[in-house]
Short mmCIF file of C-alpha atoms (C1' of nucleotides) in Angstrom, two decimals:
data_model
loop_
_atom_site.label_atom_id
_atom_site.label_comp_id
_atom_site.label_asym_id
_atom_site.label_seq_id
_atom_site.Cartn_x
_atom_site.Cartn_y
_atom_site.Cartn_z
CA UNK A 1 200.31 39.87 28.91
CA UNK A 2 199.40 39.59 25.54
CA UNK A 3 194.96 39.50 25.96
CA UNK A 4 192.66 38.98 23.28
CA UNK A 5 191.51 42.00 20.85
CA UNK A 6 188.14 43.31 22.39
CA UNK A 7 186.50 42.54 25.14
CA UNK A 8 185.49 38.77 24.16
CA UNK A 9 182.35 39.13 23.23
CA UNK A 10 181.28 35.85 22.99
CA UNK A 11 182.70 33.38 24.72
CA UNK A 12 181.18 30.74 23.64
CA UNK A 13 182.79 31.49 19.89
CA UNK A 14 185.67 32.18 21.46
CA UNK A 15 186.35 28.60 23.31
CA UNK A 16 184.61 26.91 19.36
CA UNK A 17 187.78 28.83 17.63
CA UNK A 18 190.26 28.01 20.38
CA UNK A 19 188.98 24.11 20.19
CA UNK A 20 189.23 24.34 16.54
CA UNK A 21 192.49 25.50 16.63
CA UNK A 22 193.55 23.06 19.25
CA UNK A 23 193.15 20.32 16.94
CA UNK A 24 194.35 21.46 13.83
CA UNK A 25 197.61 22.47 15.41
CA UNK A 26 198.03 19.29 17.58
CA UNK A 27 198.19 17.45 14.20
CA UNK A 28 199.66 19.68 11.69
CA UNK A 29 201.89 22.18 13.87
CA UNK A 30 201.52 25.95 13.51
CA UNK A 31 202.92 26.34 10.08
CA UNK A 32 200.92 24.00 7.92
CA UNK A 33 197.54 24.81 9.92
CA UNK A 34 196.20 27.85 8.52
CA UNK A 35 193.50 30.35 9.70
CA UNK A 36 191.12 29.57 6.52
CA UNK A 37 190.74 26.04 8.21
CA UNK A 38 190.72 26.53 11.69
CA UNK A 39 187.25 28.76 10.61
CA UNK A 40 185.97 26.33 8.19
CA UNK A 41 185.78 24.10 10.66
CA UNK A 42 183.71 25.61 12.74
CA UNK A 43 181.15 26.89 9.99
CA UNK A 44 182.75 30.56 10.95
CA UNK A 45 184.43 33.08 8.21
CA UNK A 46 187.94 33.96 8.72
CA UNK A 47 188.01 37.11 9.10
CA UNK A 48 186.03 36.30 12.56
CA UNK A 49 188.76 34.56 14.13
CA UNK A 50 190.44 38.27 13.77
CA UNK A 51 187.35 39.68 16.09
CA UNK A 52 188.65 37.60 19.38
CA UNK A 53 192.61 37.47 18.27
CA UNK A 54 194.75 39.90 17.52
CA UNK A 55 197.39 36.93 15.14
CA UNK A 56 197.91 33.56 14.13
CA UNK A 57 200.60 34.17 17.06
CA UNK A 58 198.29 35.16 20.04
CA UNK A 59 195.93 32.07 18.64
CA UNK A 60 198.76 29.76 18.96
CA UNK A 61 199.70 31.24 22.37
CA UNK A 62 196.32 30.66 23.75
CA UNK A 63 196.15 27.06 22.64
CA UNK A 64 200.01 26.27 23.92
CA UNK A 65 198.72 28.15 27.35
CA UNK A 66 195.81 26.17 27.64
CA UNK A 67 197.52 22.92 27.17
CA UNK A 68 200.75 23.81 29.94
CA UNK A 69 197.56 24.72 32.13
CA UNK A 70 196.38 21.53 32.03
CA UNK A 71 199.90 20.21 32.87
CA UNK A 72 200.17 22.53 35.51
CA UNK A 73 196.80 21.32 36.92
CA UNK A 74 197.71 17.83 37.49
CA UNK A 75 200.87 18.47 38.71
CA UNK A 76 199.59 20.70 41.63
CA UNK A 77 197.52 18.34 42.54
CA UNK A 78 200.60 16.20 43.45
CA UNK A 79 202.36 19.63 44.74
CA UNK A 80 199.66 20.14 47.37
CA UNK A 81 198.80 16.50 48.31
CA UNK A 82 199.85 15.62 52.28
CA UNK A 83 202.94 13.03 50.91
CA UNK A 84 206.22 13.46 51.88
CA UNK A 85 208.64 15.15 49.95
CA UNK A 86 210.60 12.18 48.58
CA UNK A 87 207.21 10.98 47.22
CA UNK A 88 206.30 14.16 45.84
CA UNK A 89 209.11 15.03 43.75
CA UNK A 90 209.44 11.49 42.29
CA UNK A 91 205.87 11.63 41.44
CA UNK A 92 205.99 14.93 40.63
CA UNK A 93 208.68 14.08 37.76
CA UNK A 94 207.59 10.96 36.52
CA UNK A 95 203.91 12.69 35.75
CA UNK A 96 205.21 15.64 34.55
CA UNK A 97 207.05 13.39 31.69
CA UNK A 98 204.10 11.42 31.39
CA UNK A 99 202.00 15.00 30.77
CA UNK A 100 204.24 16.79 28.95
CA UNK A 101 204.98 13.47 26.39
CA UNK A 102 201.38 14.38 25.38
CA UNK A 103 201.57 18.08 25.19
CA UNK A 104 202.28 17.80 21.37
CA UNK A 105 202.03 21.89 21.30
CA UNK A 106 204.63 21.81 23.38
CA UNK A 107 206.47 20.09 21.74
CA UNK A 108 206.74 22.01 18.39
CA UNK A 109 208.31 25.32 20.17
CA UNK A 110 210.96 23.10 22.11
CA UNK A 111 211.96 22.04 18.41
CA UNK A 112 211.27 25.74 17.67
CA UNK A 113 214.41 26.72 19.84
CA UNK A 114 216.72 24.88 17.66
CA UNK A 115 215.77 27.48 14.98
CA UNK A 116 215.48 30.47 16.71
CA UNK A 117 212.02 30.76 15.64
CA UNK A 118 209.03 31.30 17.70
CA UNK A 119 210.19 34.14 20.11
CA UNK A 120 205.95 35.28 20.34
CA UNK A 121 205.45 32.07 22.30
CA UNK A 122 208.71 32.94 24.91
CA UNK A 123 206.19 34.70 27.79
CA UNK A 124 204.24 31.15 27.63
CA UNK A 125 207.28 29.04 27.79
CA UNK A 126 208.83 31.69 30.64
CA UNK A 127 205.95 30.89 32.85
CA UNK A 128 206.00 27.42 32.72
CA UNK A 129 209.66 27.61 33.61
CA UNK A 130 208.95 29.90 36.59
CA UNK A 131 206.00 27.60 37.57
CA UNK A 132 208.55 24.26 37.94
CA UNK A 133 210.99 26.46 39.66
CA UNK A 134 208.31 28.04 41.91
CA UNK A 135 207.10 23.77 42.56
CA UNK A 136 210.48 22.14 42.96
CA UNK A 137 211.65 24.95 45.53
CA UNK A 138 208.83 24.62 47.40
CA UNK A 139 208.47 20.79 47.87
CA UNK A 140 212.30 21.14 48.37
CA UNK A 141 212.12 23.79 50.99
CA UNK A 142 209.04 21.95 53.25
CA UNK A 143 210.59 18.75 52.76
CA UNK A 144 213.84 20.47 54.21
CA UNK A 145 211.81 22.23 57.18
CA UNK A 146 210.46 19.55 57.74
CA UNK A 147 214.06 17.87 58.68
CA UNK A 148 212.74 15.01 56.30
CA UNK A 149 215.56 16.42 53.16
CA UNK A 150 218.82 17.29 54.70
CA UNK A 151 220.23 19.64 52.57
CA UNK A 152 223.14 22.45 52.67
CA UNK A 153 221.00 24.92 50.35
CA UNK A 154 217.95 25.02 48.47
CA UNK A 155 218.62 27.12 45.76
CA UNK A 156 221.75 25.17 43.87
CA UNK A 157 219.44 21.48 44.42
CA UNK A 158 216.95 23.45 42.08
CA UNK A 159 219.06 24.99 39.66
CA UNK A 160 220.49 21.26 39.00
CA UNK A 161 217.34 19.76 39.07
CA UNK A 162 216.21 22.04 36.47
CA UNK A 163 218.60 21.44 34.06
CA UNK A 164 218.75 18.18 34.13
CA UNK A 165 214.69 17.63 33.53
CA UNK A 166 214.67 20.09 31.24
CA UNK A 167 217.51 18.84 29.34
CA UNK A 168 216.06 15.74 29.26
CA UNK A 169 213.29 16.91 27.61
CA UNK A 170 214.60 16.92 24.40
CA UNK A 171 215.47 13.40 23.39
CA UNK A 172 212.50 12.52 24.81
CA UNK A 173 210.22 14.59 23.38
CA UNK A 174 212.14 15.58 20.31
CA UNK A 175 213.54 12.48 19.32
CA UNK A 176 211.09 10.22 20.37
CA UNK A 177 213.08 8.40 23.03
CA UNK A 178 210.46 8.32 25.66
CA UNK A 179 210.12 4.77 25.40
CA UNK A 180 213.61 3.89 25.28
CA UNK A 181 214.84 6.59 28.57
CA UNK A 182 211.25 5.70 30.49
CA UNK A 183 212.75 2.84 32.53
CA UNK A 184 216.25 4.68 33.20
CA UNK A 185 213.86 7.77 34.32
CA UNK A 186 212.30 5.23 37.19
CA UNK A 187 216.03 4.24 38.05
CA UNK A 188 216.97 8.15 38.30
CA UNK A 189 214.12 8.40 40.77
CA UNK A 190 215.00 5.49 42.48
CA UNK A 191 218.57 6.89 43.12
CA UNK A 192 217.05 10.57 43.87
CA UNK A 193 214.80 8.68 46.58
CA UNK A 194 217.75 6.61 47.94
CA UNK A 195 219.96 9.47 47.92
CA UNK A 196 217.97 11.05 50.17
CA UNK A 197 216.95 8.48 52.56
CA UNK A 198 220.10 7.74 53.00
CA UNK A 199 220.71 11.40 54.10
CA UNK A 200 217.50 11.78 56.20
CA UNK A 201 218.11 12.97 59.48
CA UNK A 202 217.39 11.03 62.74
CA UNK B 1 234.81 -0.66 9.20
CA UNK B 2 235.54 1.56 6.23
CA UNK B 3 238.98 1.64 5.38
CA UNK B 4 240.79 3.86 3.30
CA UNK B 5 240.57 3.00 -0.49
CA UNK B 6 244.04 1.44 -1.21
CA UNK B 7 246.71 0.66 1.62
CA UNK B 8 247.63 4.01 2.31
CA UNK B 9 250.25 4.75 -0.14
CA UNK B 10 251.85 8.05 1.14
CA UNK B 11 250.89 8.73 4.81
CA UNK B 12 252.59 11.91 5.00
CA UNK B 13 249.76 13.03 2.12
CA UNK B 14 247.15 11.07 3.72
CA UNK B 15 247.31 13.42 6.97
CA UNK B 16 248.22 16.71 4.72
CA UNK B 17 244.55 16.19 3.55
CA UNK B 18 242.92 15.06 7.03
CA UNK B 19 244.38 18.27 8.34
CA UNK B 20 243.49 20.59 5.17
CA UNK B 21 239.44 18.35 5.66
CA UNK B 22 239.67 19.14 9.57
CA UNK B 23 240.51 22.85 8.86
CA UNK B 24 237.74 23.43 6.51
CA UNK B 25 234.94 20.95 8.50
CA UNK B 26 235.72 22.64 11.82
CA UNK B 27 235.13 25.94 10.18
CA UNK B 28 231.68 25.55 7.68
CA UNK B 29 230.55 22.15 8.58
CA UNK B 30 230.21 18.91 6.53
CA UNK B 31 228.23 20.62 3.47
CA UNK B 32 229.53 23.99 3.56
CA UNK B 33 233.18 22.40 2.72
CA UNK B 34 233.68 21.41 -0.90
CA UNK B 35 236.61 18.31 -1.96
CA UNK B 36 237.95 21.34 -4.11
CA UNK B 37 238.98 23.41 -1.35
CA UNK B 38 240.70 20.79 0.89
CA UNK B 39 242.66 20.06 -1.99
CA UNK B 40 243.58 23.29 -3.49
CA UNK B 41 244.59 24.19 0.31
CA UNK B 42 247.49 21.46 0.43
CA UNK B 43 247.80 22.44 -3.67
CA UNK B 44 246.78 18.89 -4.77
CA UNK B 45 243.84 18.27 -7.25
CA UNK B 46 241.10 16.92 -6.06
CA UNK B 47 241.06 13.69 -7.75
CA UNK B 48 243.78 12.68 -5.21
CA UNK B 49 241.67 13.01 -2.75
CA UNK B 50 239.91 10.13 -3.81
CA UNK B 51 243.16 8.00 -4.05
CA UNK B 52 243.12 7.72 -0.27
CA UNK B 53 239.47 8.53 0.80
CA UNK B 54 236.56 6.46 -0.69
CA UNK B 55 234.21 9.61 -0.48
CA UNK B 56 233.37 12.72 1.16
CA UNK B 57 231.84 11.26 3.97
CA UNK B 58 234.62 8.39 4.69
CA UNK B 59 237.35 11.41 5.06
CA UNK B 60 234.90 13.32 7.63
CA UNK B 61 234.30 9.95 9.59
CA UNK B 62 238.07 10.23 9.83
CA UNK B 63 238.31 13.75 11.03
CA UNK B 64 235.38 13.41 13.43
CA UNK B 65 237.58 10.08 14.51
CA UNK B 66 240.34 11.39 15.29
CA UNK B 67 238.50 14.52 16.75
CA UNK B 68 236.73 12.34 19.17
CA UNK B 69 240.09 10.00 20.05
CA UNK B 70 241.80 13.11 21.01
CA UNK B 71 239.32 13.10 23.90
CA UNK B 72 239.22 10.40 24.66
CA UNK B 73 243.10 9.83 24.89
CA UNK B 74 242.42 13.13 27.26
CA UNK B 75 239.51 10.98 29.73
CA UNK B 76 241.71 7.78 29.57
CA UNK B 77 244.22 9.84 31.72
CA UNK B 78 241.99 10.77 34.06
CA UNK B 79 240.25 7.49 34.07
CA UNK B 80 243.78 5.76 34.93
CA UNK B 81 244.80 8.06 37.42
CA UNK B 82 245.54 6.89 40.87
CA UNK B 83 242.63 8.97 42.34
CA UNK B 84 240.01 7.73 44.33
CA UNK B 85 236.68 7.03 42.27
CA UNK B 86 234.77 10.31 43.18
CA UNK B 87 237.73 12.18 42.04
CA UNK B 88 237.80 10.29 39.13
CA UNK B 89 233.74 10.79 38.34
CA UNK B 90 233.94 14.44 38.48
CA UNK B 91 237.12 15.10 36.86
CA UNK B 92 235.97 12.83 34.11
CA UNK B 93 232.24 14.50 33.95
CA UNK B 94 234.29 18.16 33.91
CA UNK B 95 236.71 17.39 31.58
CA UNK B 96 234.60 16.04 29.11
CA UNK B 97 232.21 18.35 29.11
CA UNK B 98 235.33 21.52 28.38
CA UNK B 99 236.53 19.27 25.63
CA UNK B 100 233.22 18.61 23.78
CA UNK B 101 232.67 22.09 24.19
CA UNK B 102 235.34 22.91 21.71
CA UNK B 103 234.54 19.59 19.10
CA UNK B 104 232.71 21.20 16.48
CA UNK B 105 232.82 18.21 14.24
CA UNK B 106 231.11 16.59 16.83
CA UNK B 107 228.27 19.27 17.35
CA UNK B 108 227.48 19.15 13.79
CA UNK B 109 226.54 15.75 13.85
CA UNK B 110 224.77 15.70 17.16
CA UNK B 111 222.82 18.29 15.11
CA UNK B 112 222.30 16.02 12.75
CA UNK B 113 220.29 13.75 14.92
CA UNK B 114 216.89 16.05 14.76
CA UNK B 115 217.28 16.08 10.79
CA UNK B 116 217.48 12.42 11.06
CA UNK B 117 220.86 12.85 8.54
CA UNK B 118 224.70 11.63 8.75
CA UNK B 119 223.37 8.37 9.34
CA UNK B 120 227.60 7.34 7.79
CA UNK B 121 228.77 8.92 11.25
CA UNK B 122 226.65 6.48 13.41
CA UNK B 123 229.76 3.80 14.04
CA UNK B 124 231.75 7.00 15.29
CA UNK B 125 229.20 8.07 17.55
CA UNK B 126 228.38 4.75 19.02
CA UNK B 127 232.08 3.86 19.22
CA UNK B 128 232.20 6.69 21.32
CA UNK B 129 229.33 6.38 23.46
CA UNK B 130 230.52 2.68 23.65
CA UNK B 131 233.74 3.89 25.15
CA UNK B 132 232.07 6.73 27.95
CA UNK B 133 229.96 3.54 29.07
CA UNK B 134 232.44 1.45 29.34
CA UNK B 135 234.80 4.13 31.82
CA UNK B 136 232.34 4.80 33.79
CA UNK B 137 231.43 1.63 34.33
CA UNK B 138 235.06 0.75 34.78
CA UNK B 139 235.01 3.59 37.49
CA UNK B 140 231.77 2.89 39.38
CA UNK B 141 232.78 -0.38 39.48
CA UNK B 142 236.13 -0.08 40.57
CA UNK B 143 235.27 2.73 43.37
CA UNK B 144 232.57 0.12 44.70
CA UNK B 145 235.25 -2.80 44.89
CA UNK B 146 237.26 -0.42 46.80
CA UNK B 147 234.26 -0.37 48.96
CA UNK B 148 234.81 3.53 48.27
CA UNK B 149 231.35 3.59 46.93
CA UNK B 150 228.34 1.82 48.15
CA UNK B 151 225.85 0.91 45.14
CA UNK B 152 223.41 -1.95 44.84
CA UNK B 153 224.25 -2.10 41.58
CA UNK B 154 226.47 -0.71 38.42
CA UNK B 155 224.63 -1.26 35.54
CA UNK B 156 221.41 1.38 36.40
CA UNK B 157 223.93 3.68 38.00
CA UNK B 158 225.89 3.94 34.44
CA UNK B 159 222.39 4.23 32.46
CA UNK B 160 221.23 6.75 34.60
CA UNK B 161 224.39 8.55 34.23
CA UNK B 162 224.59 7.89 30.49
CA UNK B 163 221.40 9.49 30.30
CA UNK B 164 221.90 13.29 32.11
CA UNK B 165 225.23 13.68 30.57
CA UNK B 166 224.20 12.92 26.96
CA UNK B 167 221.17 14.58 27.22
CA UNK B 168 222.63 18.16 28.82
CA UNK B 169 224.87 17.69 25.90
CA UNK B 170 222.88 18.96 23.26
CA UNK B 171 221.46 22.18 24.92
CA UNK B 172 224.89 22.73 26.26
CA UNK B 173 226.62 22.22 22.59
CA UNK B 174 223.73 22.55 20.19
CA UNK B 175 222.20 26.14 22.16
CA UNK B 176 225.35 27.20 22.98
CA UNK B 177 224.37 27.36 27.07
CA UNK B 178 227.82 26.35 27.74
CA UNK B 179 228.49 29.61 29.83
CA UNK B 180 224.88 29.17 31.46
CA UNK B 181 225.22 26.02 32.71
CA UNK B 182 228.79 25.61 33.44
CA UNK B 183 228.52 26.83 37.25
CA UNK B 184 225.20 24.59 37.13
CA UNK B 185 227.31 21.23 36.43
CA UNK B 186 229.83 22.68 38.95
CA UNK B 187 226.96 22.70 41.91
CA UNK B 188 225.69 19.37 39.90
CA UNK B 189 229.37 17.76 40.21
CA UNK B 190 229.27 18.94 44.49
CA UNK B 191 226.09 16.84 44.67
CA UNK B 192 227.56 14.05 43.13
CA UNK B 193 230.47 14.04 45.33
CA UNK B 194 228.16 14.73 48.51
CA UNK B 195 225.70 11.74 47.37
CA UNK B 196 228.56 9.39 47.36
CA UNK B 197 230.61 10.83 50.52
CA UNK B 198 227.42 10.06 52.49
CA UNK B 199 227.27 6.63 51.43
CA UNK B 200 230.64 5.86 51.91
CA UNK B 201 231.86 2.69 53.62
CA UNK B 202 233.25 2.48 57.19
"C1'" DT C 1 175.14 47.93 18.69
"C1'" DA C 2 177.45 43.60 18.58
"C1'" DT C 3 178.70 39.99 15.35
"C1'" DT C 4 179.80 38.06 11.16
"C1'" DT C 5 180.93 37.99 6.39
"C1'" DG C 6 183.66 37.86 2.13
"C1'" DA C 7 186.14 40.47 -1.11
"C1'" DC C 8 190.55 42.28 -1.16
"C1'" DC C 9 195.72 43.17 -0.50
"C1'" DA C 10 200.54 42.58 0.69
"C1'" DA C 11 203.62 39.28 1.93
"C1'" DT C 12 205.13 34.76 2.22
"C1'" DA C 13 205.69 30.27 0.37
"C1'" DA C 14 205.54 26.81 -3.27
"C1'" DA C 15 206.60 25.40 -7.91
"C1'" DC C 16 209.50 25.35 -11.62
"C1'" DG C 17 213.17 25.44 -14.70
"C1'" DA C 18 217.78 27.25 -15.90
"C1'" DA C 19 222.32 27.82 -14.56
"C1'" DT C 20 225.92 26.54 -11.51
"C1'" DT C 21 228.30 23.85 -8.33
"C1'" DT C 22 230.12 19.76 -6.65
"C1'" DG C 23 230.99 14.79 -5.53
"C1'" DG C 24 232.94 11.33 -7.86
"C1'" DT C 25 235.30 8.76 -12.10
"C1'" DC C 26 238.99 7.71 -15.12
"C1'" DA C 27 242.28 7.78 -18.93
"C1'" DA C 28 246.49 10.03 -19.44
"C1'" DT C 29 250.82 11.76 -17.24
"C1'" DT C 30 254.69 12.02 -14.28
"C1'" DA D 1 252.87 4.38 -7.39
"C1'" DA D 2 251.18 8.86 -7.22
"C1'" DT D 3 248.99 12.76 -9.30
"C1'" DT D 4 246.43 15.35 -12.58
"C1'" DG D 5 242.57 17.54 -14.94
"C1'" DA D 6 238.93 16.92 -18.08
"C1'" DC D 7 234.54 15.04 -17.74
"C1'" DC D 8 229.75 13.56 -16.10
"C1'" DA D 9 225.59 12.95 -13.45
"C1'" DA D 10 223.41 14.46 -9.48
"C1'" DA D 11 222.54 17.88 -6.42
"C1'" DT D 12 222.24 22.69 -5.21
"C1'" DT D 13 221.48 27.45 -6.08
"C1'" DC D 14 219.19 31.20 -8.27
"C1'" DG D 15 215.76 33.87 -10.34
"C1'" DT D 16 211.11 34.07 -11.72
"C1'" DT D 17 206.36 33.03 -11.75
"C1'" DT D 18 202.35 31.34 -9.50
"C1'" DA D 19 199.57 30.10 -5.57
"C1'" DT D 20 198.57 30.43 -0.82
"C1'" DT D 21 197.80 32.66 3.34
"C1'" DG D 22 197.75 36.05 7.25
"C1'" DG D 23 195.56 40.03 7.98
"C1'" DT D 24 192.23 44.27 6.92
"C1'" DC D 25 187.93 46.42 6.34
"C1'" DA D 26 183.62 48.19 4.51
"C1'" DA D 27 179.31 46.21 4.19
"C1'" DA D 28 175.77 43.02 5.82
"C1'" DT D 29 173.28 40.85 9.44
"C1'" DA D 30 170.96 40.00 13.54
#
DNA sequence: TATTTGACCAATAAACGAATTTGGTCAATT
DNA sequence: AATTGACCAAATTCGTTTATTGGTCAAATA
């Protein structure tokens, strides 16, 4: 959805404007960075920025994508790794808070949802949801084929699990209690991983 | 902390303007509602007001009091029931969620929280949290005496806990998923049960 | 032709001051 | 002792002006 204006001519101005904008959004957020800067700053004229992207909007979307990419990234590398499922989803969690603390971009359209604002950056948010839900069923599922998990179904463990991360997301990240809930999230963990020993089969 | 002005000369007025406040708070929040209105509602001049009430923010501390003592009167119930502990947990965890669903006082100053305002309401709000602590605590603790549940310890238990419920609290209240994630804390409440039925004694 | 520029415009936001509202006080009244 | 209503300072709202900014485009460049 949503690709850039032509046929990206060059990419090598493309990737200077979407650096450029990476950093001047990181610090100031999308409203108080403007265009005019984001160009200056690479020695380019506005209106050039409007040769690779359509708006502001698809700019911002492109820099939010790239940085949930990068997220995404790390935590499939976890995903796919040959532990067991116990040590994957604790891992899995604990890095994805420790990623998505950083993701400042991130950040700024989970506040956004408190105003209603920001509905251009939903598809982006949408996908990253999907992509969790796509990760925790499947280390759920394998760990439960594999007779390691002993649960009664897959799809309710999920749906919990999901609300509870991503509600927990917003203290953290919004309120700057990532410090204060970090050791409380390594007790959580604890208790998922005893919960589940304790149910193993065998 | 923060009594009324004198020693409550008339308490029959006293809770004719707590009601008229509560009326108008519940309905247009904290700034929305104006002194004049509560007291032209119970046809009383608004100078009165201040003959029982400090200030504006004392008499919502008082409604937002009493809102929050009416559930907790509500949890004590459950909390000294003669149920067994895992009854008790997700009765209490239900229960409080339905009747913080419908404390609007309450939401407005959770909202408050990401403005970084209402800083008066804090000894409410921590009196409160003070008091879900100490139940559950009082519940874990007494289900594991029982030898009903089997926990290496209370205190983590409780933070974790602490944690997940205050957090789903504000997209629940705050985003209005209420209806989204009711069935979710239903399935979330099963687990809980499951968890503890499987560590169960004997 | 493929990029890049900069002047330009409409729309949004910021700045500002005037007018109004509102929280809070207090001397007078009941 | 309880209640009023006029009064004030501070905050908020409102309307207007000014400045900024997202976005366009014809012309320039390479």
């Amino acid at each position: 959805m949503a690709t850039a204006a032509p046929k990206t001519p060059s990419p090598e101005i493309r990737s200077q404007i979407v650096a450029s904008a990476t950093k001047f959004f990181s610090r100031f957020g999308f409203h108080k960075t403007t265009m005019e800067e984001i160009a200056r700053n690479i020695h380019k004229a506005k209106g050039l920025i409007y040769y690779y992207f359509r708006s502001k909007e698809e700019l911002f979307n492109e820099v939010l994508r790239a940085e949930l990419q990068a997220v995404k990234d790390e935590l499939l590398v976890i995903v796919r790794s040959p532990d067991d499922a116990i040590h994957k989803i604790t891992e899995y969690i604990r890095t994805r808070y420790e990623l998505l603390n950083r993701a400042v971009n991130y950040h700024e359209t989970l506040k956004a949802d408190f105003f209603e604002k920001y509905h251009f950056v939903k598809d982006v948010r949408d996908d990253f949801d999907a992509f969790e839900q796509e990760q925790l069923t499947r280390i759920i599922r394998e760990g439960s084929e594999d007779g390691y998990l002993q649960l009664r179904s897959i799809e309710p463990t999920v749906n919990v699990a999901m609300m509870i991360i991503k509600s927990i997301d917003i203290p953290l990240f919004l309120q700057d209690k990532y410090a204060e809930y970090e050791q409380t999230i390594v007790e959580l963990l604890t208790m998922i991983t005893r919960s589940f020993q304790n149910q193993r089969k065998e």
